[in-house]
PDB file of C-alpha atoms in Angstrom:
ATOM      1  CA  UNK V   1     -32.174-146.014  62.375  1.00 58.00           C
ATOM      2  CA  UNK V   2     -31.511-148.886  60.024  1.00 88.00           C
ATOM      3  CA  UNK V   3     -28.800-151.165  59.700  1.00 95.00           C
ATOM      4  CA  UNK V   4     -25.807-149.937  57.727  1.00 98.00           C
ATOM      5  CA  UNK V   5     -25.750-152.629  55.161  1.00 98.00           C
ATOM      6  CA  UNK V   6     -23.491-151.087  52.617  1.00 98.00           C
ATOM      7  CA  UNK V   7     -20.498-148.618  51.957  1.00 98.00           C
ATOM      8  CA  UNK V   8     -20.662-147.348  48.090  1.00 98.00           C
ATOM      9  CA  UNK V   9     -18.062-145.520  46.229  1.00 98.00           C
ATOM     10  CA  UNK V  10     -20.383-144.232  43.185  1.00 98.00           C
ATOM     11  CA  UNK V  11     -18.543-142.764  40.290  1.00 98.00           C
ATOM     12  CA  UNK V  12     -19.550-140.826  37.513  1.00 97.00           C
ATOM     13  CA  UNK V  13     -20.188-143.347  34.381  1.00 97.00           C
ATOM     14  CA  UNK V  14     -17.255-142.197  32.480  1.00 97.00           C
ATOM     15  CA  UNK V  15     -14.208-144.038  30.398  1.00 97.00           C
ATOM     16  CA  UNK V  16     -12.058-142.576  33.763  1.00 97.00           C
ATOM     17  CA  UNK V  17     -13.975-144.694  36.053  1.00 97.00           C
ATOM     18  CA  UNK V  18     -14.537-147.311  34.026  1.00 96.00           C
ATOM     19  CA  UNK V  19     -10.821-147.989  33.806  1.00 97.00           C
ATOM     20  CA  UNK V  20     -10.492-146.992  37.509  1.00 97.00           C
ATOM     21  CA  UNK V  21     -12.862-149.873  37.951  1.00 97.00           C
ATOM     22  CA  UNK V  22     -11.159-151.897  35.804  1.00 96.00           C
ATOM     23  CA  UNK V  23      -7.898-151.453  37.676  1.00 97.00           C
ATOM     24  CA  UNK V  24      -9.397-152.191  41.195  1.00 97.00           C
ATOM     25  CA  UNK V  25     -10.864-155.721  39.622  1.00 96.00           C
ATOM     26  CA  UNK V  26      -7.192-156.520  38.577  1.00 97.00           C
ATOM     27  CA  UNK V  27      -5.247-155.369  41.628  1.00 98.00           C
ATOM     28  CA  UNK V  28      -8.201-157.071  44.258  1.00 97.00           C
ATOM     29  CA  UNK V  29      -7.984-160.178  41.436  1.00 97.00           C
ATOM     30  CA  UNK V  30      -6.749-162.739  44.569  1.00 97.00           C
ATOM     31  CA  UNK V  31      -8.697-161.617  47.168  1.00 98.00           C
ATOM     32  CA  UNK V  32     -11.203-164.136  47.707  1.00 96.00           C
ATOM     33  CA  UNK V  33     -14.077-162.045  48.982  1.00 97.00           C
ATOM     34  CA  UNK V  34     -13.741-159.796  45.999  1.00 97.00           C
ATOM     35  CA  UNK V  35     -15.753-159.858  42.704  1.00 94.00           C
ATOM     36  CA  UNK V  36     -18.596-158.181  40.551  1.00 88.00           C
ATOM     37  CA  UNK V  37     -21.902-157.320  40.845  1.00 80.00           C
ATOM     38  CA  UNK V  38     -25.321-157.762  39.286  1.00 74.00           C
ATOM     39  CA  UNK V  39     -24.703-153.759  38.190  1.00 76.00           C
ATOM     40  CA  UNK V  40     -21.379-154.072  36.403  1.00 81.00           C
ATOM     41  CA  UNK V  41     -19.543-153.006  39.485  1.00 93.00           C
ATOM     42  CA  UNK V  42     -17.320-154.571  42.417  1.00 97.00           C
ATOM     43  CA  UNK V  43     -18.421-155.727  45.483  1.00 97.00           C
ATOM     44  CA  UNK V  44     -16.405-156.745  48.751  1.00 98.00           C
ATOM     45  CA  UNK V  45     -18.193-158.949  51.086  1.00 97.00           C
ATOM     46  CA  UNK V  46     -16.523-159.343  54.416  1.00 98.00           C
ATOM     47  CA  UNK V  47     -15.811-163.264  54.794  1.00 97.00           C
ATOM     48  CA  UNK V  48     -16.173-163.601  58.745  1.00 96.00           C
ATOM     49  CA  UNK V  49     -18.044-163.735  61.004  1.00 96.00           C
ATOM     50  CA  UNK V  50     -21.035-165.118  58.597  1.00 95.00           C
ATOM     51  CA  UNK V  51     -23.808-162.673  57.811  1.00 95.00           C
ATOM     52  CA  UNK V  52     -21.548-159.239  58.883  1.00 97.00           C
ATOM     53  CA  UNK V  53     -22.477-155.980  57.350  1.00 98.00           C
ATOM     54  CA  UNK V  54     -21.968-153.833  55.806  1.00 98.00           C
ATOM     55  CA  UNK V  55     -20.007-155.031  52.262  1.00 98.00           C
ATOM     56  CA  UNK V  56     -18.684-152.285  50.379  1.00 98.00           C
ATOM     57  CA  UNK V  57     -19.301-151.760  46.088  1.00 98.00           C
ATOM     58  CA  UNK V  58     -17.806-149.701  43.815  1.00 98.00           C
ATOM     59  CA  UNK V  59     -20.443-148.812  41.008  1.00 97.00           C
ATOM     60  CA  UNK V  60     -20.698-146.100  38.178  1.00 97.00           C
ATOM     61  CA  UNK V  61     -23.643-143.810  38.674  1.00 97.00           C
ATOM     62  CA  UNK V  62     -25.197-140.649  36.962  1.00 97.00           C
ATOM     63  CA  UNK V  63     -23.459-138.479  39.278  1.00 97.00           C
ATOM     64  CA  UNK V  64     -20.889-135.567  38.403  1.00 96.00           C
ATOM     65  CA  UNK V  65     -18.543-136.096  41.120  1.00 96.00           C
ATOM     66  CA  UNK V  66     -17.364-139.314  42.719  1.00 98.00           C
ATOM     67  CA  UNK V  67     -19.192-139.841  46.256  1.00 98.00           C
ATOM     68  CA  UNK V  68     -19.286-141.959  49.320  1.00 98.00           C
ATOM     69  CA  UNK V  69     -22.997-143.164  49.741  1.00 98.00           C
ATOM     70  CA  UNK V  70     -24.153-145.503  52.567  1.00 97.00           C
ATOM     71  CA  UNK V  71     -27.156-147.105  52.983  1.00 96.00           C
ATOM     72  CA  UNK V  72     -28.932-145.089  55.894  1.00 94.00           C
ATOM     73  CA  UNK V  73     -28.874-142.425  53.816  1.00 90.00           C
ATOM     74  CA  UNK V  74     -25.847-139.913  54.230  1.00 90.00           C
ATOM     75  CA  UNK V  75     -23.026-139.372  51.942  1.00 94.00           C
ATOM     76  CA  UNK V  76     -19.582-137.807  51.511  1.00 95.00           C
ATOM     77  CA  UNK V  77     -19.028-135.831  48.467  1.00 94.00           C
ATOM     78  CA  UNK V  78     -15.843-133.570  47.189  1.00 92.00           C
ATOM     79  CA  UNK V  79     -15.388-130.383  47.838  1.00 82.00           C
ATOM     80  CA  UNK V  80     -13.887-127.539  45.368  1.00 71.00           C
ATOM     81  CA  UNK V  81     -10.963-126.125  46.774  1.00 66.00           C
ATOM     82  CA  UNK V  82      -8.856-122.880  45.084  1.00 59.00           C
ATOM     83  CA  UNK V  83      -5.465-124.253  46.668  1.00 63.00           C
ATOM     84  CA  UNK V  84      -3.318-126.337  44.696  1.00 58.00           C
ATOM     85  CA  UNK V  85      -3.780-130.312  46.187  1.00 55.00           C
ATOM     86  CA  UNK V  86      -1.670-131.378  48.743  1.00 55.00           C
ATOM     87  CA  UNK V  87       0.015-134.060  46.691  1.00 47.00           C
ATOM     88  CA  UNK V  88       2.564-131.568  45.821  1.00 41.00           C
ATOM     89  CA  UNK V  89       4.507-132.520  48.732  1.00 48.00           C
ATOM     90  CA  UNK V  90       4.894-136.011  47.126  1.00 53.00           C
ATOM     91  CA  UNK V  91       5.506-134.814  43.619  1.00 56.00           C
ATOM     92  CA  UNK V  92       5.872-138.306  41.619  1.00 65.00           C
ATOM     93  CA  UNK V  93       2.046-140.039  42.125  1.00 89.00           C
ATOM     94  CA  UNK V  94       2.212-143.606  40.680  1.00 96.00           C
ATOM     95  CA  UNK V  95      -0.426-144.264  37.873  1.00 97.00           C
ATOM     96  CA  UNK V  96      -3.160-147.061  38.575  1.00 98.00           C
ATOM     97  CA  UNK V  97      -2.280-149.149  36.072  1.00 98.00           C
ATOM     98  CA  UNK V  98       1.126-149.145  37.308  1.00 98.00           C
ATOM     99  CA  UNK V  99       0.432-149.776  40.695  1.00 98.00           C
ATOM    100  CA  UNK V 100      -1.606-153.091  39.730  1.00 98.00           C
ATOM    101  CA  UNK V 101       1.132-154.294  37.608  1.00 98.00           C
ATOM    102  CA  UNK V 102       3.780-153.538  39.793  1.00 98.00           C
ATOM    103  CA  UNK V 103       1.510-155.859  42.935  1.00 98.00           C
ATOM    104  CA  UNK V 104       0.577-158.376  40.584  1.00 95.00           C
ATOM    105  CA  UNK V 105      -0.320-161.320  42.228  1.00 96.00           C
ATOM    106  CA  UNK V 106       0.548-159.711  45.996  1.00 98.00           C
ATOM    107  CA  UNK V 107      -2.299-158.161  47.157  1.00 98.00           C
ATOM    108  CA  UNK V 108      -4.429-160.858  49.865  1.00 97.00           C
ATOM    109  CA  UNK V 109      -6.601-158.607  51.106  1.00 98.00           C
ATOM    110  CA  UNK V 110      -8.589-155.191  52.156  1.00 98.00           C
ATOM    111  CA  UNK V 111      -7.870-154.274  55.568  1.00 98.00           C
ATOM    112  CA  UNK V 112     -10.175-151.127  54.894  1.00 98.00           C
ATOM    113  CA  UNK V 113     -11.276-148.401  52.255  1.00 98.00           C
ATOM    114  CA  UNK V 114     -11.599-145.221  54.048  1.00 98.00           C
ATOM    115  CA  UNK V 115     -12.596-141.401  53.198  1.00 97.00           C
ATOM    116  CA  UNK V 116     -10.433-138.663  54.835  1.00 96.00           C
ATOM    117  CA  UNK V 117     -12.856-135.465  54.766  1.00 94.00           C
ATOM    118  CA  UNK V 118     -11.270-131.898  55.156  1.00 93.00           C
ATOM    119  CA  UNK V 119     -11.933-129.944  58.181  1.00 91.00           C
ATOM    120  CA  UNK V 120     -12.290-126.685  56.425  1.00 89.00           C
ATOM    121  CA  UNK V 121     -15.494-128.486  54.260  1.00 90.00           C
ATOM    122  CA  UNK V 122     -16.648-130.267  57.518  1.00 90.00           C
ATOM    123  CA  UNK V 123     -17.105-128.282  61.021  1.00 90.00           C
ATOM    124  CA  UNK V 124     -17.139-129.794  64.120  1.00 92.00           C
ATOM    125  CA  UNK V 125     -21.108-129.907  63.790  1.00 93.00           C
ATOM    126  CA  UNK V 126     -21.328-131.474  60.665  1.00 92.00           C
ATOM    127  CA  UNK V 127     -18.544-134.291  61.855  1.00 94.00           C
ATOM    128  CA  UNK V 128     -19.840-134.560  64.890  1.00 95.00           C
ATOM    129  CA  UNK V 129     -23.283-135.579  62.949  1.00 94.00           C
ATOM    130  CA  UNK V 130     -21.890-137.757  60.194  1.00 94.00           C
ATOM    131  CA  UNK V 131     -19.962-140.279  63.221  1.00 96.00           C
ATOM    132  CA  UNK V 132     -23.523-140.155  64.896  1.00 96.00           C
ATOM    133  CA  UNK V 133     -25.449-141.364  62.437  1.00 95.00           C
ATOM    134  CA  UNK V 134     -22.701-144.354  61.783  1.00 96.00           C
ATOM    135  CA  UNK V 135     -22.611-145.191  65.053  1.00 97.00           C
ATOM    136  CA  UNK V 136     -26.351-145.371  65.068  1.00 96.00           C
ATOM    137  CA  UNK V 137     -26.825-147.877  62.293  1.00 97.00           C
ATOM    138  CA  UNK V 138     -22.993-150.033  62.373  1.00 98.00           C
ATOM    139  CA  UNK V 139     -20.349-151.225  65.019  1.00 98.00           C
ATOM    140  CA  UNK V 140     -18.414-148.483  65.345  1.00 98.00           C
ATOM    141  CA  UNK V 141     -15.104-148.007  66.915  1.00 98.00           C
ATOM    142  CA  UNK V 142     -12.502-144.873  68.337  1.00 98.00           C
ATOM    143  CA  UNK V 143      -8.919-145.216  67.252  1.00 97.00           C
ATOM    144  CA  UNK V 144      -7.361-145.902  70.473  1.00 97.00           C
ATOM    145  CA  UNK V 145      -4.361-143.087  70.296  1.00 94.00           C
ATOM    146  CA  UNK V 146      -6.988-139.943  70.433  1.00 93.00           C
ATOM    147  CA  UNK V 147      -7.188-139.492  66.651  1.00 94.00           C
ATOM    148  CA  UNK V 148     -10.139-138.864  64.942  1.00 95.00           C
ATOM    149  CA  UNK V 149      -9.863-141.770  62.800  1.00 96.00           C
ATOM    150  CA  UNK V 150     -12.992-143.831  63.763  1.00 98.00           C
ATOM    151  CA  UNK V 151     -13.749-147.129  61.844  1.00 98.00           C
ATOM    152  CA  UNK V 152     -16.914-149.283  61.159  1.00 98.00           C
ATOM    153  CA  UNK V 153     -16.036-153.458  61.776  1.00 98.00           C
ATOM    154  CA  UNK V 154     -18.199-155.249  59.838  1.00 98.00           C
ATOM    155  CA  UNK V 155     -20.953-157.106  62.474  1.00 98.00           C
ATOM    156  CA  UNK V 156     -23.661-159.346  62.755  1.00 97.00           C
ATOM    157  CA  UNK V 157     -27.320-158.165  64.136  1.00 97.00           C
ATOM    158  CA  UNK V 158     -26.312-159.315  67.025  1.00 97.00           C
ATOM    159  CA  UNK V 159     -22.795-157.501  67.434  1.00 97.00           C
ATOM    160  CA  UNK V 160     -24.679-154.498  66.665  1.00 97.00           C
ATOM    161  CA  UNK V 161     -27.286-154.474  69.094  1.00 96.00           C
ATOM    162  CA  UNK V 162     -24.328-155.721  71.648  1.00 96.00           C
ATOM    163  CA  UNK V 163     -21.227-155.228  71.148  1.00 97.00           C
ATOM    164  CA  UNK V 164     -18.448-157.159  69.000  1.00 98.00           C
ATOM    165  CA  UNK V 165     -16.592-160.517  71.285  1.00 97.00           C
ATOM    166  CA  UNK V 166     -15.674-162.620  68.512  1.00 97.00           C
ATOM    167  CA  UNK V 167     -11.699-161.683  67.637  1.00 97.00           C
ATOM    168  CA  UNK V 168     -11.246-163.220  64.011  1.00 95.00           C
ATOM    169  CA  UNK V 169      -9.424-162.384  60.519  1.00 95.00           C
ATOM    170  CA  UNK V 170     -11.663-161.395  57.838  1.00 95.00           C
ATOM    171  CA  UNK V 171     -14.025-158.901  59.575  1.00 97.00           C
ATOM    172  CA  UNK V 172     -13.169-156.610  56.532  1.00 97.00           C
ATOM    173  CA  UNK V 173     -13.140-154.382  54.874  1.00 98.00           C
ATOM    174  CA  UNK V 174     -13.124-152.205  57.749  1.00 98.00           C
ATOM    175  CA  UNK V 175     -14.299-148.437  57.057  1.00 98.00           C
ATOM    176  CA  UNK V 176     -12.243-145.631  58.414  1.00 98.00           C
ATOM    177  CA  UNK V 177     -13.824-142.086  58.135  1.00 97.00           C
ATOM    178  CA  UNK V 178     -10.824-139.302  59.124  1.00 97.00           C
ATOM    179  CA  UNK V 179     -11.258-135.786  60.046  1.00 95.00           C
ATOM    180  CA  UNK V 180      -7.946-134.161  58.107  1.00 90.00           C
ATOM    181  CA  UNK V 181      -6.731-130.610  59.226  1.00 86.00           C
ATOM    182  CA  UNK V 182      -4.103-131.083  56.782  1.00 84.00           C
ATOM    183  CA  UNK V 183      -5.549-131.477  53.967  1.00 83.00           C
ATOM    184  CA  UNK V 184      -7.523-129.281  50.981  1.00 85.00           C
ATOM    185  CA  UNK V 185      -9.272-132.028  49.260  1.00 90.00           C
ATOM    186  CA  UNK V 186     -11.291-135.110  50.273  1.00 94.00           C
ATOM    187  CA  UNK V 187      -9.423-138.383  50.458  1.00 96.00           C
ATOM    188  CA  UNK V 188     -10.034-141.360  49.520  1.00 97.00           C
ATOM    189  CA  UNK V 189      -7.684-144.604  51.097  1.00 97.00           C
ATOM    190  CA  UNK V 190      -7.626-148.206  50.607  1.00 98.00           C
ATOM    191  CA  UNK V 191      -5.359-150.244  52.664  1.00 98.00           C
ATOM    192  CA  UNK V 192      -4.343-153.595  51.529  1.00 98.00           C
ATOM    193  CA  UNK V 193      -2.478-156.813  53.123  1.00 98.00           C
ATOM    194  CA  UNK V 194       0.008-157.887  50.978  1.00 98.00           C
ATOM    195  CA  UNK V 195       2.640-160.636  50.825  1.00 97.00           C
ATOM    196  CA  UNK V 196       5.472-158.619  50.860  1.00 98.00           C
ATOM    197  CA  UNK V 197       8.010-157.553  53.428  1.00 97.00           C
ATOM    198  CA  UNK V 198       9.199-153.851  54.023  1.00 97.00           C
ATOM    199  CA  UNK V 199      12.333-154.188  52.436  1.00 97.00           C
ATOM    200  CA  UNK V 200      10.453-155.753  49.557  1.00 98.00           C
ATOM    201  CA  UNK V 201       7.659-152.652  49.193  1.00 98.00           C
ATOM    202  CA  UNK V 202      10.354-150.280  49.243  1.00 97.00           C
ATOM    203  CA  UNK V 203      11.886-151.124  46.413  1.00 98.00           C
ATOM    204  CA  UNK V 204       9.173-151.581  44.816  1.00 97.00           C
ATOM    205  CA  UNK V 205       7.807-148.026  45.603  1.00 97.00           C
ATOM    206  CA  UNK V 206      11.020-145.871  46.287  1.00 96.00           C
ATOM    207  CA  UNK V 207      11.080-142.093  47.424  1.00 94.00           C
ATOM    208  CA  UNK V 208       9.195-139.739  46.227  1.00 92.00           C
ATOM    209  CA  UNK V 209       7.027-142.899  44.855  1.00 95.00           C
ATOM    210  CA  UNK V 210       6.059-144.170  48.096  1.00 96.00           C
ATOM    211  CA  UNK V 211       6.843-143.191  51.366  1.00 96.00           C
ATOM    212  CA  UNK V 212       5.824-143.772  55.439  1.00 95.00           C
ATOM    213  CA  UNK V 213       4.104-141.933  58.352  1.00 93.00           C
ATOM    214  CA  UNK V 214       6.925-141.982  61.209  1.00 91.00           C
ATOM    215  CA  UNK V 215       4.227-143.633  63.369  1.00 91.00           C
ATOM    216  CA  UNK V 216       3.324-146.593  61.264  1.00 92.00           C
ATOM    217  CA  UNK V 217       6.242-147.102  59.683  1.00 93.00           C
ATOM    218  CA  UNK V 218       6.876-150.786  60.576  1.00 93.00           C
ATOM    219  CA  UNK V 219       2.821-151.346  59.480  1.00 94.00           C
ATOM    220  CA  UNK V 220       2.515-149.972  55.905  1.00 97.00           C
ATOM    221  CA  UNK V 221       3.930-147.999  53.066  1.00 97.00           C
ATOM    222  CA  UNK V 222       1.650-144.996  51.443  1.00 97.00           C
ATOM    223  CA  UNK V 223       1.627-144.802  47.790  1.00 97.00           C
ATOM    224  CA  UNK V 224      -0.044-141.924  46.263  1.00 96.00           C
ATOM    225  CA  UNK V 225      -1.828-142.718  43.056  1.00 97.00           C
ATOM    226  CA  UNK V 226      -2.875-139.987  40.142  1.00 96.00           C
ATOM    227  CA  UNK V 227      -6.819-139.457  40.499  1.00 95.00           C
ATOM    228  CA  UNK V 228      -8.515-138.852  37.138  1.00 95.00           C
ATOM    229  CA  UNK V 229     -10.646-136.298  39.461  1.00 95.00           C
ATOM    230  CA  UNK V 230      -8.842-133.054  40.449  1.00 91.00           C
ATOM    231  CA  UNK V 231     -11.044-132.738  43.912  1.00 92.00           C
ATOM    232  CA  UNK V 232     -10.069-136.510  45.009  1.00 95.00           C
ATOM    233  CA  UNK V 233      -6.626-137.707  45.961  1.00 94.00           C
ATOM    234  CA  UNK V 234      -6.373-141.453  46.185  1.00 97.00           C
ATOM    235  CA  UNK V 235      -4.094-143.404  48.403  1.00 97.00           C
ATOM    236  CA  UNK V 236      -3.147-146.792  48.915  1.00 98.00           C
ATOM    237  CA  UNK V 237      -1.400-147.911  51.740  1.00 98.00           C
ATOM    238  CA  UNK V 238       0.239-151.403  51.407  1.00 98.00           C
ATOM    239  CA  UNK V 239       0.651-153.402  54.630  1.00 97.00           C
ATOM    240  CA  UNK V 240       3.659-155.375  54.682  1.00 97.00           C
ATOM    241  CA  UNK V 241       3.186-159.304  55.383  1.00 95.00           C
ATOM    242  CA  UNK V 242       2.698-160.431  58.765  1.00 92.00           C
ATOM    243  CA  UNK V 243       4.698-164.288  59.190  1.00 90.00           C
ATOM    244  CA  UNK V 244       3.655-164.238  63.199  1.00 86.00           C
ATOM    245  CA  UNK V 245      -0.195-163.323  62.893  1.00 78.00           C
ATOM    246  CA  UNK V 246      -2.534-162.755  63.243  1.00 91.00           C
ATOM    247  CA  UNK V 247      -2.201-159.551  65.101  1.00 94.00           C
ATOM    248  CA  UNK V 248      -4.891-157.897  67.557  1.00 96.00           C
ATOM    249  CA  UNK V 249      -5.348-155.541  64.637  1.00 96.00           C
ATOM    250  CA  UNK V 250      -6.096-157.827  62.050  1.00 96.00           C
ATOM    251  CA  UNK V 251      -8.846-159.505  64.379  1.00 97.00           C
ATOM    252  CA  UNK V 252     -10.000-156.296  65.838  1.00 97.00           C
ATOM    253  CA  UNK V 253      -9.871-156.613  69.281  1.00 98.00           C
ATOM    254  CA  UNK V 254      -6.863-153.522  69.347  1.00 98.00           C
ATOM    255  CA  UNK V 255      -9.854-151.359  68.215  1.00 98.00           C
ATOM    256  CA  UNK V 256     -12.610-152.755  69.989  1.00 98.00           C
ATOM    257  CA  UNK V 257     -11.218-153.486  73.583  1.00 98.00           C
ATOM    258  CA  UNK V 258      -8.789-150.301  73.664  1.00 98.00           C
ATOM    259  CA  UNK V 259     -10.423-147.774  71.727  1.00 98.00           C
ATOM    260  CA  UNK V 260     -13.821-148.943  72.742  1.00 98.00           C
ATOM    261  CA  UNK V 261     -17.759-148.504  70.744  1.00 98.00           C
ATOM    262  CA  UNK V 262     -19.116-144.630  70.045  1.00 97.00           C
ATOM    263  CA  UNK V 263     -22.522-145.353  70.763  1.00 92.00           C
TER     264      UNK V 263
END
């Protein structure tokens, strides 16, 4: 199979995404691997190690539905569902706009965009396929705790073909793909470094705005955000600032020496 040279979130050509688009391009506007494309659209272009793929884009398309496209040819769509979205649990989803005004200036950089698919719209068979074919074509990597949370590092030829050695920031954005049993609609996440601290994010994003998983709590806070498309929820989690880095996650080597490559 080919090389996975690129992650793209395609969204129908509508004002919505448009100003969706628009948004991103402001929030992402100090992150120095971020910035358009020859189609309009955004691109993210992982800075290190030189030549790593794949970069992620964000483009409109003809397409009714947003969708997760990647270059070997498979794709993650949304799925209708009759029950009511899950955000109801977190009843007060921030707007966009407000979310990029609100980090103004804050956000350094994409740890990883990510797509949490439904386990009632995906069996095991159809999981089981979609992680084959990425681990046939990128660098891909198990979550070390058990979870089904695998994620794509951005590599060079050579990392694919061997295996990934070189620990350094800026092998991002990462791509997480998720397997959700709790969930009745397909996800999508986007997990950013910024320079604030905990106490800092938390005011900034109070209960029921924003709020943390028990296990993670120390790493980032989760801010729902209002989707313009009833079948997608959208979530950003915001990493709090890290003074004694960088960590084994930011480089990788967490992922790649303890949860170890799906081949």
């Amino acid at each position: 199979m080919d090389r996975l040279s690129e992650i793209t979130f395609r969204l129908p050509a509508t004002p919505a995404s448009r100003a969706f688009l628009g948004e991103l391009a402001t929030l992402w506007a100090d992150v120095p691997y971020a910035g358009g494309d020859a189609d309009g659209g955004l691109c993210l272009t992982p800075p290190h190690p030189a030549g790593a793929h794949p970069v992620t884009t964000f483009r409109l398309a003809d397409v009714p539905t947003p969708e997760v496209v990647f270059s070997t040819g498979h794709a993650i769509g949304v799925w209708e569902s009759a029950e009511p979205p899950e955000d109801h649990v977190h009843p007060a989803p921030v707007e966009l706009a407000d979310l990029t005004r609100r980090l103004a200036g804050q956000v350094r950089r994409i740890d990883h965009t990510g797509v949490n698919v439904p386990s009632r719209f995906v069996p095991p068979e159809g999981w089981r396929d979609l992680v084959s074919g990425l681990a046939a074509s990128s660098a891909l990597y198990r979550y070390p705790t058990g979870e089904e949370w695998p994620f794509v590092l951005p590599s060079t030829p050579d990392e694919l073909a061997d295996d990934i050695r070189d620990f350094v920031v800026g092998r991002e954005p990462r791509f997480e793909l998720v397997h959700e049993t709790r969930q009745t609609r397909t996800l999508w996440q986007f997990a950013l470094w910024t320079d604030l601290t905990r106490a800092e994010l938390q005011r900034l994003f109070p209960e029921p705005e924003g709020f943390t998983f028990p296990e993670l709590a120390d790493v980032f806070r989760v801010v729902p955000v209002a989707s313009p498309w009833p079948d997608l929820g959208l979530r950003f989690d915001l990493c709090y600032r890290v003074d004694a880095g960088p960590t084994d996650w930011e480089t990788g080597e967490w992922l790649v020496t303890e949860g170890g490559r799906v081949r």
